[in-house]
Amino acid sequence: MKFLIIFSLVITQFLTAPFFVQAKEKNVSMQQIKNEVNFKVLVPKRLPKDLQMNIKPYPPTEYGKPTKFTMTFTKNKQFVFNIQERKSNQKELDKDVYSYGQPVSINGNRGYFLTSGHKDGHLLIWIQNGTVIEMDSTLSKEKMLEIAQSVE
């Protein structure tokens, strides 16, 4: 029971956090993000048809640079998935909560696929080239992995 409560809270955080950011921050270009952050920016190259992408940086730190950002993908103004990226501390995936997920390999990197017990929401998390990538969506595991494999 304790696991289910903790797991639900973690999934809820991942599925809702980017929406709050979108209300506060303006869209920026991919080039602006690449110029601002201190980690490698990675982007999926194979996407479902007719998706629109909006990029939102999180509020800057005291040093004036955003520490993470979110790419939100929509189709006909309906949410499809988010990808959030931030610099890795290389121990990101050692958190106990991820041990409850299904281990996956994404571009040769260890990752985890987690499913919420109550909302059809999924989380896919992995580290690639020093960047933590979190994808949240209601897409199938297979579709999420297909998109994730195209990230470079």
PDB file of C-alpha atoms in Angstrom:
ATOM      1  CA  MET A   1       0.000   0.000   0.000  1.00  0.00           C
ATOM      2  CA  LYS A   2       2.823   2.388   0.918  1.00  0.00           C
ATOM      3  CA  PHE A   3       4.466   1.693  -2.454  1.00  0.00           C
ATOM      4  CA  LEU A   4       1.225   2.413  -4.334  1.00  0.00           C
ATOM      5  CA  ILE A   5       0.822   5.785  -2.591  1.00  0.00           C
ATOM      6  CA  ILE A   6       4.449   6.814  -3.188  1.00  0.00           C
ATOM      7  CA  PHE A   7       4.359   5.570  -6.775  1.00  0.00           C
ATOM      8  CA  SER A   8       1.112   7.450  -7.493  1.00  0.00           C
ATOM      9  CA  LEU A   9       2.593  10.653  -6.083  1.00  0.00           C
ATOM     10  CA  VAL A  10       5.723  10.319  -8.225  1.00  0.00           C
ATOM     11  CA  ILE A  11       3.734   9.654 -11.405  1.00  0.00           C
ATOM     12  CA  THR A  12       1.356  12.515 -10.621  1.00  0.00           C
ATOM     13  CA  GLN A  13       4.324  14.865 -10.193  1.00  0.00           C
ATOM     14  CA  PHE A  14       5.780  13.876 -13.565  1.00  0.00           C
ATOM     15  CA  LEU A  15       2.459  14.073 -15.377  1.00  0.00           C
ATOM     16  CA  THR A  16       1.377  17.444 -13.997  1.00  0.00           C
ATOM     17  CA  ALA A  17       4.530  19.472 -13.349  1.00  0.00           C
ATOM     18  CA  PRO A  18       5.130  20.586 -16.961  1.00  0.00           C
ATOM     19  CA  PHE A  19       1.616  22.030 -17.239  1.00  0.00           C
ATOM     20  CA  PHE A  20       2.285  24.506 -14.420  1.00  0.00           C
ATOM     21  CA  VAL A  21       5.465  25.623 -16.153  1.00  0.00           C
ATOM     22  CA  GLN A  22       3.644  26.206 -19.411  1.00  0.00           C
ATOM     23  CA  ALA A  23       1.345  28.716 -17.775  1.00  0.00           C
ATOM     24  CA  LYS A  24       4.279  30.751 -16.472  1.00  0.00           C
ATOM     25  CA  GLU A  25       6.916  30.623 -19.190  1.00  0.00           C
ATOM     26  CA  LYS A  26       6.859  31.652 -22.831  1.00  0.00           C
ATOM     27  CA  ASN A  27       7.807  29.341 -25.666  1.00  0.00           C
ATOM     28  CA  VAL A  28      11.417  29.442 -26.751  1.00  0.00           C
ATOM     29  CA  SER A  29      13.278  27.995 -29.706  1.00  0.00           C
ATOM     30  CA  MET A  30      15.418  24.867 -29.579  1.00  0.00           C
ATOM     31  CA  GLN A  31      18.461  27.015 -30.370  1.00  0.00           C
ATOM     32  CA  GLN A  32      17.707  29.282 -27.391  1.00  0.00           C
ATOM     33  CA  ILE A  33      17.530  26.243 -25.109  1.00  0.00           C
ATOM     34  CA  LYS A  34      20.800  24.848 -26.469  1.00  0.00           C
ATOM     35  CA  ASN A  35      22.471  28.201 -25.825  1.00  0.00           C
ATOM     36  CA  GLU A  36      21.110  28.516 -22.276  1.00  0.00           C
ATOM     37  CA  VAL A  37      21.424  25.135 -20.551  1.00  0.00           C
ATOM     38  CA  ASN A  38      24.618  23.479 -19.301  1.00  0.00           C
ATOM     39  CA  PHE A  39      23.861  19.982 -20.583  1.00  0.00           C
ATOM     40  CA  LYS A  40      23.465  18.260 -23.938  1.00  0.00           C
ATOM     41  CA  VAL A  41      20.022  18.847 -25.431  1.00  0.00           C
ATOM     42  CA  LEU A  42      18.588  15.745 -27.088  1.00  0.00           C
ATOM     43  CA  VAL A  43      15.579  15.594 -29.407  1.00  0.00           C
ATOM     44  CA  PRO A  44      13.486  12.723 -30.818  1.00  0.00           C
ATOM     45  CA  LYS A  45      13.938  12.372 -34.574  1.00  0.00           C
ATOM     46  CA  ARG A  46      11.038   9.971 -35.281  1.00  0.00           C
ATOM     47  CA  LEU A  47       7.684  11.327 -34.172  1.00  0.00           C
ATOM     48  CA  PRO A  48       4.054  10.528 -34.889  1.00  0.00           C
ATOM     49  CA  LYS A  49       2.619  12.620 -37.738  1.00  0.00           C
ATOM     50  CA  ASP A  50       1.245  16.130 -37.315  1.00  0.00           C
ATOM     51  CA  LEU A  51       2.660  16.883 -33.873  1.00  0.00           C
ATOM     52  CA  GLN A  52       3.337  20.402 -32.697  1.00  0.00           C
ATOM     53  CA  MET A  53       6.174  21.026 -30.229  1.00  0.00           C
ATOM     54  CA  ASN A  54       6.316  23.755 -27.606  1.00  0.00           C
ATOM     55  CA  ILE A  55       9.463  24.290 -25.548  1.00  0.00           C
ATOM     56  CA  LYS A  56       9.278  25.737 -22.052  1.00  0.00           C
ATOM     57  CA  PRO A  57      12.307  26.424 -19.878  1.00  0.00           C
ATOM     58  CA  TYR A  58      11.865  26.179 -16.140  1.00  0.00           C
ATOM     59  CA  PRO A  59      12.464  29.392 -14.210  1.00  0.00           C
ATOM     60  CA  PRO A  60      16.149  30.314 -14.145  1.00  0.00           C
ATOM     61  CA  THR A  61      18.257  29.612 -11.095  1.00  0.00           C
ATOM     62  CA  GLU A  62      20.024  32.321  -9.153  1.00  0.00           C
ATOM     63  CA  TYR A  63      22.734  32.127 -11.841  1.00  0.00           C
ATOM     64  CA  GLY A  64      20.234  33.156 -14.518  1.00  0.00           C
ATOM     65  CA  LYS A  65      20.208  29.873 -16.461  1.00  0.00           C
ATOM     66  CA  PRO A  66      17.392  27.324 -16.621  1.00  0.00           C
ATOM     67  CA  THR A  67      18.345  23.947 -15.116  1.00  0.00           C
ATOM     68  CA  LYS A  68      15.773  21.968 -17.096  1.00  0.00           C
ATOM     69  CA  PHE A  69      13.192  22.353 -19.812  1.00  0.00           C
ATOM     70  CA  THR A  70      10.147  20.581 -21.201  1.00  0.00           C
ATOM     71  CA  MET A  71       9.149  19.810 -24.754  1.00  0.00           C
ATOM     72  CA  THR A  72       5.385  19.332 -24.974  1.00  0.00           C
ATOM     73  CA  PHE A  73       4.043  17.548 -28.036  1.00  0.00           C
ATOM     74  CA  THR A  74       0.418  18.036 -29.007  1.00  0.00           C
ATOM     75  CA  LYS A  75      -1.836  17.070 -31.885  1.00  0.00           C
ATOM     76  CA  ASN A  76      -4.846  19.265 -32.648  1.00  0.00           C
ATOM     77  CA  LYS A  77      -4.158  21.035 -29.328  1.00  0.00           C
ATOM     78  CA  GLN A  78      -4.497  17.732 -27.433  1.00  0.00           C
ATOM     79  CA  PHE A  79      -1.642  16.542 -25.208  1.00  0.00           C
ATOM     80  CA  VAL A  80       0.328  13.576 -26.614  1.00  0.00           C
ATOM     81  CA  PHE A  81       3.525  13.518 -24.530  1.00  0.00           C
ATOM     82  CA  ASN A  82       6.140  15.558 -22.678  1.00  0.00           C
ATOM     83  CA  ILE A  83       9.881  15.188 -22.609  1.00  0.00           C
ATOM     84  CA  GLN A  84      11.710  16.884 -19.760  1.00  0.00           C
ATOM     85  CA  GLU A  85      15.505  17.155 -19.786  1.00  0.00           C
ATOM     86  CA  ARG A  86      18.055  18.154 -17.143  1.00  0.00           C
ATOM     87  CA  LYS A  87      21.705  17.572 -16.350  1.00  0.00           C
ATOM     88  CA  SER A  88      22.427  14.191 -14.782  1.00  0.00           C
ATOM     89  CA  ASN A  89      24.266  13.580 -11.546  1.00  0.00           C
ATOM     90  CA  GLN A  90      24.821   9.961 -12.712  1.00  0.00           C
ATOM     91  CA  LYS A  91      22.965   8.546  -9.667  1.00  0.00           C
ATOM     92  CA  GLU A  92      19.522   9.592 -10.879  1.00  0.00           C
ATOM     93  CA  LEU A  93      18.394   6.059 -11.646  1.00  0.00           C
ATOM     94  CA  ASP A  94      19.552   4.646  -8.311  1.00  0.00           C
ATOM     95  CA  LYS A  95      16.442   5.971  -6.533  1.00  0.00           C
ATOM     96  CA  ASP A  96      14.336   3.228  -4.955  1.00  0.00           C
ATOM     97  CA  VAL A  97      11.178   4.263  -6.788  1.00  0.00           C
ATOM     98  CA  TYR A  98      12.677   3.290 -10.148  1.00  0.00           C
ATOM     99  CA  SER A  99      13.362  -0.239  -8.945  1.00  0.00           C
ATOM    100  CA  TYR A 100       9.590  -0.769  -9.185  1.00  0.00           C
ATOM    101  CA  GLY A 101       9.662   0.041 -12.887  1.00  0.00           C
ATOM    102  CA  GLN A 102      10.388  -2.290 -15.756  1.00  0.00           C
ATOM    103  CA  PRO A 103      14.057  -2.085 -16.790  1.00  0.00           C
ATOM    104  CA  VAL A 104      14.515  -1.084 -20.434  1.00  0.00           C
ATOM    105  CA  SER A 105      17.432  -0.316 -22.713  1.00  0.00           C
ATOM    106  CA  ILE A 106      17.289   2.915 -24.722  1.00  0.00           C
ATOM    107  CA  ASN A 107      20.118   3.553 -27.154  1.00  0.00           C
ATOM    108  CA  GLY A 108      22.341   1.315 -25.019  1.00  0.00           C
ATOM    109  CA  ASN A 109      21.426   3.136 -21.805  1.00  0.00           C
ATOM    110  CA  ARG A 110      19.675   1.711 -18.748  1.00  0.00           C
ATOM    111  CA  GLY A 111      16.221   3.132 -18.159  1.00  0.00           C
ATOM    112  CA  TYR A 112      12.901   2.360 -16.508  1.00  0.00           C
ATOM    113  CA  PHE A 113       9.302   2.261 -17.661  1.00  0.00           C
ATOM    114  CA  LEU A 114       6.753   2.972 -14.930  1.00  0.00           C
ATOM    115  CA  THR A 115       2.974   2.782 -15.134  1.00  0.00           C
ATOM    116  CA  SER A 116       0.551   4.574 -12.873  1.00  0.00           C
ATOM    117  CA  GLY A 117      -2.007   2.288 -11.287  1.00  0.00           C
ATOM    118  CA  HIS A 118      -4.914   4.671 -11.732  1.00  0.00           C
ATOM    119  CA  LYS A 119      -4.631   6.943 -14.795  1.00  0.00           C
ATOM    120  CA  ASP A 120      -3.116   5.176 -17.816  1.00  0.00           C
ATOM    121  CA  GLY A 121      -0.128   7.472 -17.409  1.00  0.00           C
ATOM    122  CA  HIS A 122       3.354   6.171 -18.127  1.00  0.00           C
ATOM    123  CA  LEU A 123       6.831   7.424 -17.352  1.00  0.00           C
ATOM    124  CA  LEU A 124       9.977   6.466 -19.237  1.00  0.00           C
ATOM    125  CA  ILE A 125      13.251   7.675 -17.737  1.00  0.00           C
ATOM    126  CA  TRP A 126      16.869   7.207 -18.804  1.00  0.00           C
ATOM    127  CA  ILE A 127      20.231   8.989 -18.940  1.00  0.00           C
ATOM    128  CA  GLN A 128      21.846   9.614 -22.320  1.00  0.00           C
ATOM    129  CA  ASN A 129      25.052  11.622 -22.890  1.00  0.00           C
ATOM    130  CA  GLY A 130      24.880  13.105 -19.382  1.00  0.00           C
ATOM    131  CA  THR A 131      21.263  14.248 -19.751  1.00  0.00           C
ATOM    132  CA  VAL A 132      18.341  12.839 -17.751  1.00  0.00           C
ATOM    133  CA  ILE A 133      15.382  12.360 -20.074  1.00  0.00           C
ATOM    134  CA  GLU A 134      11.875  11.807 -18.706  1.00  0.00           C
ATOM    135  CA  MET A 135       9.025  11.101 -21.082  1.00  0.00           C
ATOM    136  CA  ASP A 136       5.481  11.067 -19.735  1.00  0.00           C
ATOM    137  CA  SER A 137       2.487  10.077 -21.795  1.00  0.00           C
ATOM    138  CA  THR A 138      -0.570   7.910 -22.148  1.00  0.00           C
ATOM    139  CA  LEU A 139       0.931   6.388 -25.313  1.00  0.00           C
ATOM    140  CA  SER A 140       1.684   2.655 -25.254  1.00  0.00           C
ATOM    141  CA  LYS A 141       4.998   1.400 -23.904  1.00  0.00           C
ATOM    142  CA  GLU A 142       5.970   0.297 -27.405  1.00  0.00           C
ATOM    143  CA  LYS A 143       5.258   3.719 -28.938  1.00  0.00           C
ATOM    144  CA  MET A 144       7.112   5.522 -26.137  1.00  0.00           C
ATOM    145  CA  LEU A 145      10.137   3.247 -26.603  1.00  0.00           C
ATOM    146  CA  GLU A 146      10.052   3.811 -30.368  1.00  0.00           C
ATOM    147  CA  ILE A 147      10.162   7.589 -29.862  1.00  0.00           C
ATOM    148  CA  ALA A 148      12.832   7.257 -27.151  1.00  0.00           C
ATOM    149  CA  GLN A 149      15.075   5.164 -29.427  1.00  0.00           C
ATOM    150  CA  SER A 150      15.100   8.065 -31.913  1.00  0.00           C
ATOM    151  CA  VAL A 151      16.436  10.603 -29.386  1.00  0.00           C
ATOM    152  CA  GLU A 152      19.817  12.038 -30.336  1.00  0.00           C
TER     153      GLU A 152
END
